[in-house]
Amino acid sequence: MDKPTTIRTKKWQVAPVAPPNLFSELSKYSPTVVQLLYNRGINTLADADNFIQGIYVPSANPFQLADMDKAVERITQAIDNDEVIVVYGDFDADGVTSTVLLIQALRGLGVDRRNARPYIPNRVDEGYGLNIEALSKLKEEQNASLVISVDCGIRSVAEVEHANAIGLDMIITDHHSLGPELPPATAVINPKRPNSDYPETMLAGVGIAFKLAQALRKALPERANFTDESLLDLVAIGTVADLAPLLGENRKLVNDGLKVLNSSKRPGIEALTKVARIKGTRITTETIGFGIGPRINAAGRLESAYTAARLLNANNQIDGNRFAHELNELNQKRQQITSDLSAKAETLVEEDAPIIIAADESFLSGVVGLVASRLADKHYRPAIVIEKGDVESRGSCRSIAEFHITDALDEVADILVRHGGHAQAAGFTICNEHLPQFIERMTAIAHEKLDGLDLFPTIAVDAELDLNDIDQALFNHLKALEPTGVGNPPPIFVSRNVEVIHHRAVGQDKSHLQMRLTSPEAIGGTHKSFPAIAFRMGEWAYFLPQYIDIVYTLSENHWNGRTEIQLMVQDLKPAQV
């Protein structure tokens, strides 16, 4: 059977072999680990030791962040005067963990529950970020005098001006890209500010909230009834779920946070790992990225993010179990809706357009980002999915390495109500009357940036391995690189001329490919074989040749009391012989 045209393999870019002298200098590490360190820009023994041991060299004094002193001064004043302080968060995992973290820190400083209040906007009714109506209600109905944003607000100039006008002081903490001007708040804490001396510019929103909590504890040691360690589990969850790069201080924070998660789990997290059927006893970045994070996100996507906040804040197993089951059910619902709407969005894709823009009344704001991500991954083009409302519409964007989506939105900011994000992910609100112009201008920008480029997804491969080289010792060596994630990805290998012992399509819709693979070369008369899974490659099951080349990562498969190394196949091709 001929290979269907729907399957699109990727470019495999294998890293050059490290220089011989580096293998000598780093001889205390295995050759494979040396190659992996070299691929990550580490080429001295000192840097290698610091990376492996998780040592963060630059100073991490929170007061190096611009305006941190102003923020601490204003919060101290609010505490002294028994003012109502509202922590205004976001509905994703980064925003929820940021909100819970800062509320716990404030209460750990002796602030009464009535005076330290969380506020997380509703994704459907209010949309992302600060909004004028919510700020007015916080002032009028809750008698708030200070609002601290977490994971949002850096582009909310008009909203902060409104807050100032009604006598509501604002402290902005955010990690998103800066706009043309900063909001006129009492303090604006963002490590991306040009006048910020803080060495780590890529903190997640929860990382910045943690820095504020640290600064408050340092400034008010006699009042602080919490430790940095007690908050680090939240930092790990939010940082990994928000896909912040796991380099520099982020790597240190996540590594320390994982230790907390694995030593004394919050009741809600413990319950969530059980309902998610997370195998093994060790929480990892993979556990967060594929098990915990999506379920926390599901609350804000479909209903109220407060359910996720209550799970993280639960102090007993009964509440933890209740909220965990709610989140698990919401996540299952989210998965089905995402699948259905992705199929709908595919019917709106114009094959020759440089950017995918799909708008429809049936799209839900809680899943448009997931749908956009699927479109961008499948077609390797920037994708924008828009939920059309009666008057305004909300869009979510996912992009490719060659196209900075937030810069593109900046170019059409004159027709947007609000927007913000990063290089490869962003969101916006727009009046419906401007939608045709938006589509026309964004398409023109995409033509300008992308025409003439060879757009093809690429997998960066760390090294070539023979399957016979894979054993438990190698797997244990690779653990030294953890925590892995964005910026420090799980090691990716290529093996060629691998023999397929057997295979089958698996999953409810037979969309995944399960295999047993072996090297044709025997060692000591025996052939090593490994289980392998290739997600969303089920179509290969109908025409898979006997010998293939594969790109993969390594994981452990726990089944029936046995643990076996498993190949997580990222791409495959017929063997090139």
XYZ file of C-alpha atoms in Angstrom:
577
model
C 0.000 0.000 0.000
C 1.309 3.453 -0.850
C 1.929 5.859 1.982
C -1.005 8.264 2.381
C -0.252 11.900 1.686
C -1.599 12.859 5.129
C 1.571 11.587 6.822
C 4.355 14.146 6.751
C 7.751 13.197 8.080
C 10.143 15.824 9.418
C 13.708 16.905 8.828
C 16.159 15.177 11.138
C 18.997 17.493 12.096
C 21.626 15.446 13.914
C 23.977 17.501 16.097
C 27.680 17.491 15.177
C 29.860 15.244 17.310
C 31.532 17.011 20.235
C 35.279 17.684 19.867
C 37.578 14.904 21.165
C 39.138 17.113 23.844
C 35.731 17.622 25.479
C 35.272 13.881 25.950
C 38.664 13.880 27.666
C 37.955 16.897 29.865
C 34.529 15.533 30.892
C 35.659 11.915 31.225
C 33.852 11.620 34.582
C 30.618 11.573 32.545
C 29.520 8.983 29.995
C 30.250 9.833 26.329
C 26.528 10.122 25.611
C 26.047 12.621 28.442
C 29.083 14.606 27.228
C 27.521 14.833 23.773
C 24.209 15.948 25.261
C 25.913 18.628 27.368
C 27.829 19.863 24.310
C 24.573 20.110 22.363
C 23.235 22.345 25.147
C 26.187 24.733 24.938
C 28.125 23.297 27.881
C 31.799 22.861 27.061
C 33.753 23.106 30.320
C 33.940 20.819 33.322
C 32.833 23.600 35.686
C 29.736 24.361 33.607
C 28.973 20.658 33.314
C 29.201 20.154 37.076
C 26.994 23.200 37.724
C 24.402 21.971 35.222
C 24.311 18.407 36.505
C 24.180 19.549 40.142
C 21.567 22.219 39.416
C 23.742 25.066 40.692
C 22.448 28.494 39.685
C 25.474 30.785 39.645
C 24.122 34.380 39.346
C 22.661 36.137 42.363
C 18.950 35.586 42.798
C 18.127 38.559 45.023
C 14.473 39.445 44.323
C 15.160 43.120 44.968
C 17.183 43.216 41.745
C 13.840 43.213 39.935
C 12.814 46.739 39.007
C 10.085 48.150 41.292
C 10.307 45.263 43.770
C 11.098 47.728 46.565
C 8.041 49.804 45.650
C 5.821 46.726 45.612
C 7.032 45.534 49.010
C 6.588 49.003 50.500
C 2.991 49.281 49.232
C 2.054 45.758 50.350
C 3.575 46.370 53.796
C 1.486 49.527 54.085
C -1.632 47.558 53.124
C -0.861 44.905 55.742
C -0.266 47.532 58.439
C -3.548 49.302 57.618
C -5.688 46.125 57.326
C -6.512 46.910 53.711
C -8.218 44.435 51.384
C -5.613 43.035 48.976
C -6.814 41.191 45.879
C -4.521 38.896 43.906
C -5.780 39.048 40.315
C -4.673 35.988 38.372
C -5.199 34.127 35.145
C -7.165 30.986 34.392
C -4.303 28.770 33.165
C -1.973 26.637 35.286
C 0.647 29.373 35.544
C -1.939 31.943 36.599
C -3.690 29.621 39.053
C -0.476 28.517 40.758
C 0.653 32.176 40.888
C -2.614 33.196 42.538
C -2.565 30.395 45.114
C 1.115 31.021 45.882
C 0.762 34.735 46.552
C -2.432 34.314 48.594
C -0.672 31.708 50.745
C 2.303 34.030 51.170
C 0.083 36.947 52.224
C -1.768 34.786 54.717
C 1.610 33.513 55.898
C 2.437 37.135 56.682
C -0.574 37.330 58.967
C -3.068 38.842 56.531
C -6.599 37.812 57.458
C -8.465 35.663 54.913
C -10.969 38.492 54.481
C -8.159 40.845 53.537
C -6.243 38.528 51.166
C -8.606 37.513 48.376
C -8.047 35.749 45.052
C -9.715 36.850 41.836
C -9.511 34.787 38.666
C -11.529 36.072 35.684
C -13.890 33.820 33.780
C -12.416 32.953 30.403
C -15.754 33.089 28.576
C -17.345 36.139 30.204
C -14.256 38.270 30.849
C -11.392 36.957 28.768
C -7.688 37.123 29.546
C -6.129 39.739 31.787
C -7.298 42.777 33.681
C -10.674 44.203 32.763
C -12.275 47.462 33.771
C -15.598 46.033 34.965
C -13.885 43.524 37.273
C -11.639 46.206 38.773
C -14.653 48.426 39.441
C -16.451 45.580 41.192
C -13.428 44.785 43.317
C -13.360 48.398 44.475
C -17.091 48.829 44.979
C -18.226 45.409 46.182
C -15.153 44.076 48.005
C -13.756 47.399 49.213
C -10.357 46.511 47.741
C -7.689 49.189 47.864
C -4.775 47.203 46.370
C -4.789 44.745 43.464
C -1.735 42.650 42.637
C -1.804 41.054 39.207
C -0.017 37.760 38.604
C 0.738 36.372 35.142
C -1.090 39.262 33.475
C -1.376 43.027 33.168
C 1.833 44.119 31.453
C -0.112 45.593 28.499
C -3.154 46.762 30.492
C -2.487 50.508 30.288
C -6.130 51.597 30.025
C -7.243 49.230 32.782
C -4.594 50.512 35.203
C -5.474 54.105 34.328
C -9.079 53.260 35.238
C -7.962 51.702 38.514
C -6.004 54.843 39.357
C -9.034 56.973 38.612
C -11.253 55.069 41.049
C -8.660 55.016 43.834
C -7.481 51.448 43.379
C -3.723 50.954 43.631
C -2.171 48.415 41.250
C 0.943 46.265 41.391
C 1.631 44.432 38.132
C 3.656 41.207 38.123
C 3.926 39.585 34.717
C 6.356 37.747 32.455
C 4.792 38.363 29.054
C 6.337 40.535 26.353
C 6.353 44.274 27.037
C 4.078 46.600 25.115
C 4.916 50.075 23.751
C 4.422 51.553 27.229
C 4.210 50.265 30.764
C 0.941 50.555 32.668
C 1.012 53.443 35.194
C 0.912 51.184 38.258
C 2.467 51.685 41.685
C 4.954 48.976 40.706
C 5.519 46.966 37.533
C 7.580 43.822 38.086
C 8.672 42.075 34.915
C 12.227 40.765 34.406
C 12.003 41.710 30.723
C 12.028 45.420 31.634
C 15.205 47.062 30.260
C 15.980 48.634 33.644
C 15.662 45.362 35.564
C 18.988 44.039 36.875
C 17.634 40.589 37.628
C 19.775 37.949 35.863
C 16.932 35.598 34.870
C 14.610 37.148 32.287
C 12.604 34.021 31.463
C 10.802 33.357 34.733
C 7.225 32.128 34.425
C 4.432 34.136 36.020
C 4.571 31.881 39.070
C 8.320 32.431 39.284
C 7.787 36.182 39.560
C 5.032 35.706 42.139
C 7.523 33.563 44.074
C 10.131 36.339 43.876
C 7.603 38.796 45.328
C 6.842 36.343 48.145
C 10.592 35.978 48.769
C 11.034 39.747 48.924
C 8.151 40.112 51.376
C 9.604 37.398 53.610
C 13.006 39.104 53.556
C 11.477 42.509 54.334
C 9.136 41.210 57.064
C 11.009 38.287 58.686
C 9.282 38.713 62.034
C 5.852 38.268 60.432
C 6.650 35.532 57.907
C 5.095 32.204 58.835
C 6.088 30.445 55.633
C 9.265 29.266 53.931
C 10.447 29.427 50.347
C 10.334 25.638 50.252
C 6.617 25.560 51.086
C 5.855 27.371 47.809
C 8.276 25.648 45.451
C 5.889 22.848 44.459
C 3.564 25.484 43.002
C 6.505 27.100 41.203
C 7.432 23.778 39.591
C 3.899 23.072 38.397
C 3.299 26.535 36.958
C 6.729 26.839 35.328
C 6.559 23.472 33.575
C 2.900 23.815 32.562
C 3.571 27.245 31.037
C 6.462 25.847 28.979
C 9.022 28.234 30.437
C 12.594 27.305 29.435
C 14.174 24.974 31.982
C 17.542 26.669 31.991
C 19.199 28.990 34.488
C 17.113 29.761 37.546
C 13.992 28.091 36.156
C 15.853 24.793 36.131
C 16.893 25.315 39.746
C 13.373 26.292 40.839
C 11.769 23.321 39.098
C 14.376 20.898 40.402
C 13.839 22.097 43.973
C 10.073 22.134 43.454
C 10.066 18.530 42.268
C 11.833 17.525 45.486
C 9.024 19.164 47.463
C 6.361 17.526 45.305
C 7.910 14.114 45.836
C 8.450 14.469 49.564
C 5.216 16.020 50.816
C 2.480 16.225 48.224
C -0.444 18.565 48.786
C -3.630 16.506 49.288
C -5.025 17.819 46.012
C -1.908 16.963 44.016
C -1.754 13.503 45.557
C -5.379 12.911 44.596
C -4.816 14.301 41.097
C -1.927 11.919 40.399
C -4.202 9.014 41.333
C -7.176 9.972 39.155
C -4.800 10.745 36.285
C -3.416 7.203 36.645
C 0.110 8.531 36.737
C 2.303 5.444 36.957
C 5.252 5.180 39.281
C 5.803 7.100 42.479
C 7.984 9.925 41.187
C 6.542 13.189 39.897
C 8.612 14.535 36.999
C 8.348 17.337 34.468
C 6.661 14.801 32.187
C 4.133 14.021 34.921
C 3.364 17.724 35.250
C 3.288 18.388 31.517
C 1.016 15.521 30.544
C -0.859 14.679 33.741
C -1.149 17.483 36.271
C -0.954 20.599 34.091
C -3.702 19.689 31.593
C -6.133 18.871 34.387
C -5.452 22.159 36.176
C -5.890 23.972 32.866
C -9.147 22.137 32.137
C -10.967 24.011 34.908
C -10.358 27.437 33.390
C -10.911 26.173 29.854
C -14.437 24.868 30.411
C -15.775 26.198 33.716
C -14.142 28.057 36.588
C -10.420 28.089 37.368
C -11.367 28.389 41.049
C -11.848 24.603 41.076
C -8.151 24.177 40.291
C -7.213 26.804 42.880
C -9.280 24.998 45.517
C -7.544 21.723 44.634
C -4.109 23.277 45.159
C -5.260 24.911 48.387
C -7.008 21.831 49.808
C -5.687 20.853 53.239
C -7.419 17.464 53.555
C -7.854 14.362 51.442
C -11.640 14.579 51.196
C -11.542 17.965 49.488
C -8.503 16.916 47.468
C -10.298 13.844 46.117
C -13.456 15.812 45.308
C -11.686 18.527 43.333
C -9.360 16.022 41.636
C -12.302 14.042 40.284
C -13.960 17.245 39.078
C -10.802 18.255 37.222
C -10.368 14.800 35.723
C -13.915 14.810 34.370
C -13.430 18.291 32.952
C -10.216 17.181 31.270
C -11.954 14.227 29.626
C -14.632 16.576 28.363
C -11.957 18.994 27.148
C -10.224 16.238 25.194
C -13.409 15.329 23.331
C -14.315 18.940 22.566
C -10.778 19.631 21.321
C -10.947 16.624 18.993
C -14.333 17.655 17.590
C -13.395 21.293 17.070
C -10.035 20.384 15.541
C -11.879 18.384 12.923
C -14.154 21.385 12.316
C -11.184 23.745 12.023
C -9.521 21.477 9.470
C -12.435 22.132 7.092
C -11.630 25.877 7.243
C -7.924 25.551 6.394
C -6.862 27.161 3.107
C -4.006 25.048 1.817
C -2.069 27.803 0.031
C -2.335 30.514 2.706
C 0.875 31.318 4.637
C -1.083 31.527 7.888
C -4.088 29.532 9.073
C -6.955 31.675 10.346
C -10.127 29.808 11.311
C -13.094 31.678 12.821
C -16.441 30.208 13.817
C -19.257 30.719 16.305
C -18.975 27.098 17.480
C -15.405 27.449 18.706
C -14.976 27.669 22.475
C -12.541 30.151 23.968
C -11.254 27.503 26.387
C -9.930 25.210 23.668
C -9.100 27.514 20.747
C -5.449 27.536 21.830
C -5.313 23.743 21.784
C -6.950 23.652 18.360
C -4.517 26.280 17.063
C -1.622 24.217 18.425
C -2.809 21.120 16.588
C -3.190 23.062 13.329
C 0.276 24.620 13.650
C 1.862 21.241 14.411
C 0.142 19.451 11.556
C 0.591 22.067 8.819
C 3.720 23.797 10.139
C 2.294 27.247 9.678
C 1.233 29.878 12.213
C -2.371 29.233 13.205
C -5.045 31.509 14.648
C -8.351 30.095 15.861
C -11.061 32.608 16.685
C -14.220 32.192 18.743
C -16.712 34.541 17.105
C -19.008 36.317 19.545
C -21.962 38.607 18.991
C -19.945 41.835 19.115
C -16.386 40.832 19.967
C -14.335 37.771 19.116
C -11.408 36.187 20.913
C -8.523 34.519 19.185
C -5.689 32.269 20.238
C -2.478 31.954 18.240
C 0.232 29.337 17.962
C 3.199 29.845 15.716
C 6.368 28.362 14.263
C 10.011 29.297 14.827
C 10.120 31.450 11.702
C 7.210 33.732 12.699
C 7.005 35.856 15.883
C 3.258 35.942 16.416
C 3.153 38.670 19.075
C 5.257 40.988 16.912
C 2.757 40.376 14.113
C -0.149 41.242 16.412
C 1.690 44.427 17.394
C 1.548 45.474 13.742
C -2.260 45.299 13.766
C -2.721 46.584 17.328
C -4.781 49.544 16.050
C -7.717 47.204 15.302
C -7.393 45.007 18.415
C -9.118 45.588 21.747
C -6.220 43.939 23.567
C -3.502 41.408 22.868
C -0.355 39.890 24.314
C 1.824 36.824 24.480
C 5.171 35.395 23.433
C 6.988 34.612 20.206
C 5.057 31.425 19.519
C 1.848 31.807 21.528
C -0.495 34.762 21.947
C -4.088 35.817 22.398
C -6.246 38.783 21.457
C -9.714 40.302 21.512
C -11.153 42.067 18.463
C -14.416 43.753 17.461
C -16.188 41.738 14.789
C -16.306 44.673 12.391
C -12.508 44.512 12.157
C -12.237 40.767 11.505
C -12.044 40.987 7.678
C -9.314 43.622 7.904
C -7.493 41.568 10.544
C -7.444 38.487 8.321
C -6.265 40.497 5.318
C -3.455 42.277 7.179
C -2.214 39.222 9.093
C -2.130 37.249 5.848
C -0.076 40.007 4.224
C 2.343 40.053 7.175
C 2.712 36.270 6.954
C 3.429 36.505 3.216
C 6.097 39.126 3.899
C 7.801 37.067 6.611
C 7.416 33.549 5.226
C 7.372 33.679 1.426
C 10.467 32.052 -0.014
C 11.294 30.102 3.147
C 11.478 26.322 3.128
C 8.926 25.712 5.845
C 9.343 22.218 7.122
C 9.275 20.972 10.716
C 12.672 19.953 12.024
C 13.603 17.613 14.848
C 16.909 18.410 16.535
C 18.538 15.029 17.214
C 21.193 14.782 19.918
C 23.031 11.668 18.817
C 22.844 8.423 16.873
C 22.492 5.212 18.883
C 22.352 1.531 18.157
C 19.503 -0.090 20.064
C 22.078 -2.430 21.594
C 23.608 0.616 23.342
C 20.419 1.194 25.311
C 20.360 -0.203 28.833
C 19.422 0.811 32.353
C 22.846 2.354 32.946
C 22.373 4.724 30.007
C 18.859 5.565 31.160
C 20.183 6.396 34.635
C 22.894 8.630 33.133
C 20.239 10.560 31.211
C 18.390 11.291 34.435
C 21.302 13.574 35.360
C 19.985 16.049 32.768
C 16.612 16.371 34.449
C 14.492 18.350 34.868
C 13.972 18.482 31.116
C 11.575 20.638 29.156
C 11.636 23.709 26.948
C 15.235 24.893 26.462
C 16.570 21.651 27.902
C 14.558 19.052 26.004
C 14.566 15.342 26.746
C 17.485 13.763 24.845
C 16.456 12.746 21.326
C 18.200 9.918 19.508
C 18.136 8.392 16.045
C 18.540 4.690 15.319
C 18.735 3.379 11.774
C 17.797 0.123 10.095
C 15.727 -0.962 13.099
C 13.727 -4.157 12.650
C 10.012 -4.199 13.424
C 9.164 -7.439 15.241
C 5.460 -6.663 15.412
C 3.174 -3.645 15.393
C -0.457 -2.594 15.651
C -2.653 0.479 15.742
C -3.917 1.284 19.259
C -6.138 3.814 20.973
C -9.887 4.339 20.823
C -9.653 5.648 17.272
C -6.564 3.586 16.337
C -4.585 6.798 15.984
C -1.412 5.563 17.723
C 1.183 3.022 16.629
C 2.525 0.425 19.063
C 5.627 -1.555 18.088
C 8.285 -3.971 19.279
C 11.667 -3.059 17.822
C 15.078 -4.683 17.731
C 18.528 -4.100 16.278
C 19.423 -6.452 13.403
C 22.851 -6.928 14.965
C 22.934 -9.553 17.725
C 25.174 -9.289 20.788
C 26.300 -12.598 22.257
C 23.817 -14.389 20.072
C 20.811 -12.441 21.371
C 18.884 -9.463 20.055
C 17.782 -6.695 22.390
C 14.202 -5.590 21.824
C 12.193 -2.684 23.168
C 8.539 -1.655 23.252
C 7.838 1.545 21.316
C 4.881 3.879 20.983
C 4.364 6.501 18.271
C 1.483 8.829 19.120
C -0.702 10.065 16.264
C 1.111 7.782 13.794
C -1.497 5.032 13.640
C -1.753 5.237 9.843
C 1.711 3.712 9.560
C 0.234 0.438 10.844
C -1.165 -0.342 7.397
C 2.058 -0.049 5.392
C 4.927 -0.246 7.895
C 8.030 -1.865 6.351
C 10.099 -4.445 8.204
C 13.057 -2.081 8.633
C 12.705 1.558 9.668
C 14.726 4.551 10.850
C 13.374 6.184 14.010
C 13.812 9.325 16.081
C 12.833 8.849 19.726
C 13.221 9.649 23.394
C 13.545 7.119 26.196
C 11.073 6.542 29.010
C 10.107 3.840 31.468
C 7.001 1.757 30.935
C 5.412 0.446 34.139
C 3.054 -2.479 33.527
C 1.912 -5.379 35.694
C 4.601 -4.746 38.252
C 7.360 -4.682 35.617
C 9.433 -1.701 34.516
C 10.879 -1.666 31.008
C 12.668 0.967 28.937
C 10.349 2.206 26.207
C 11.041 4.155 23.014
C 8.816 7.192 22.533
C 8.962 7.554 18.752
C 8.786 11.144 17.484
C 9.135 10.335 13.779
C 9.894 7.382 11.542
C 10.813 6.629 7.948
C 11.454 3.489 5.902
C 15.078 2.462 6.471
C 17.527 4.157 4.115
C 19.597 1.235 2.856
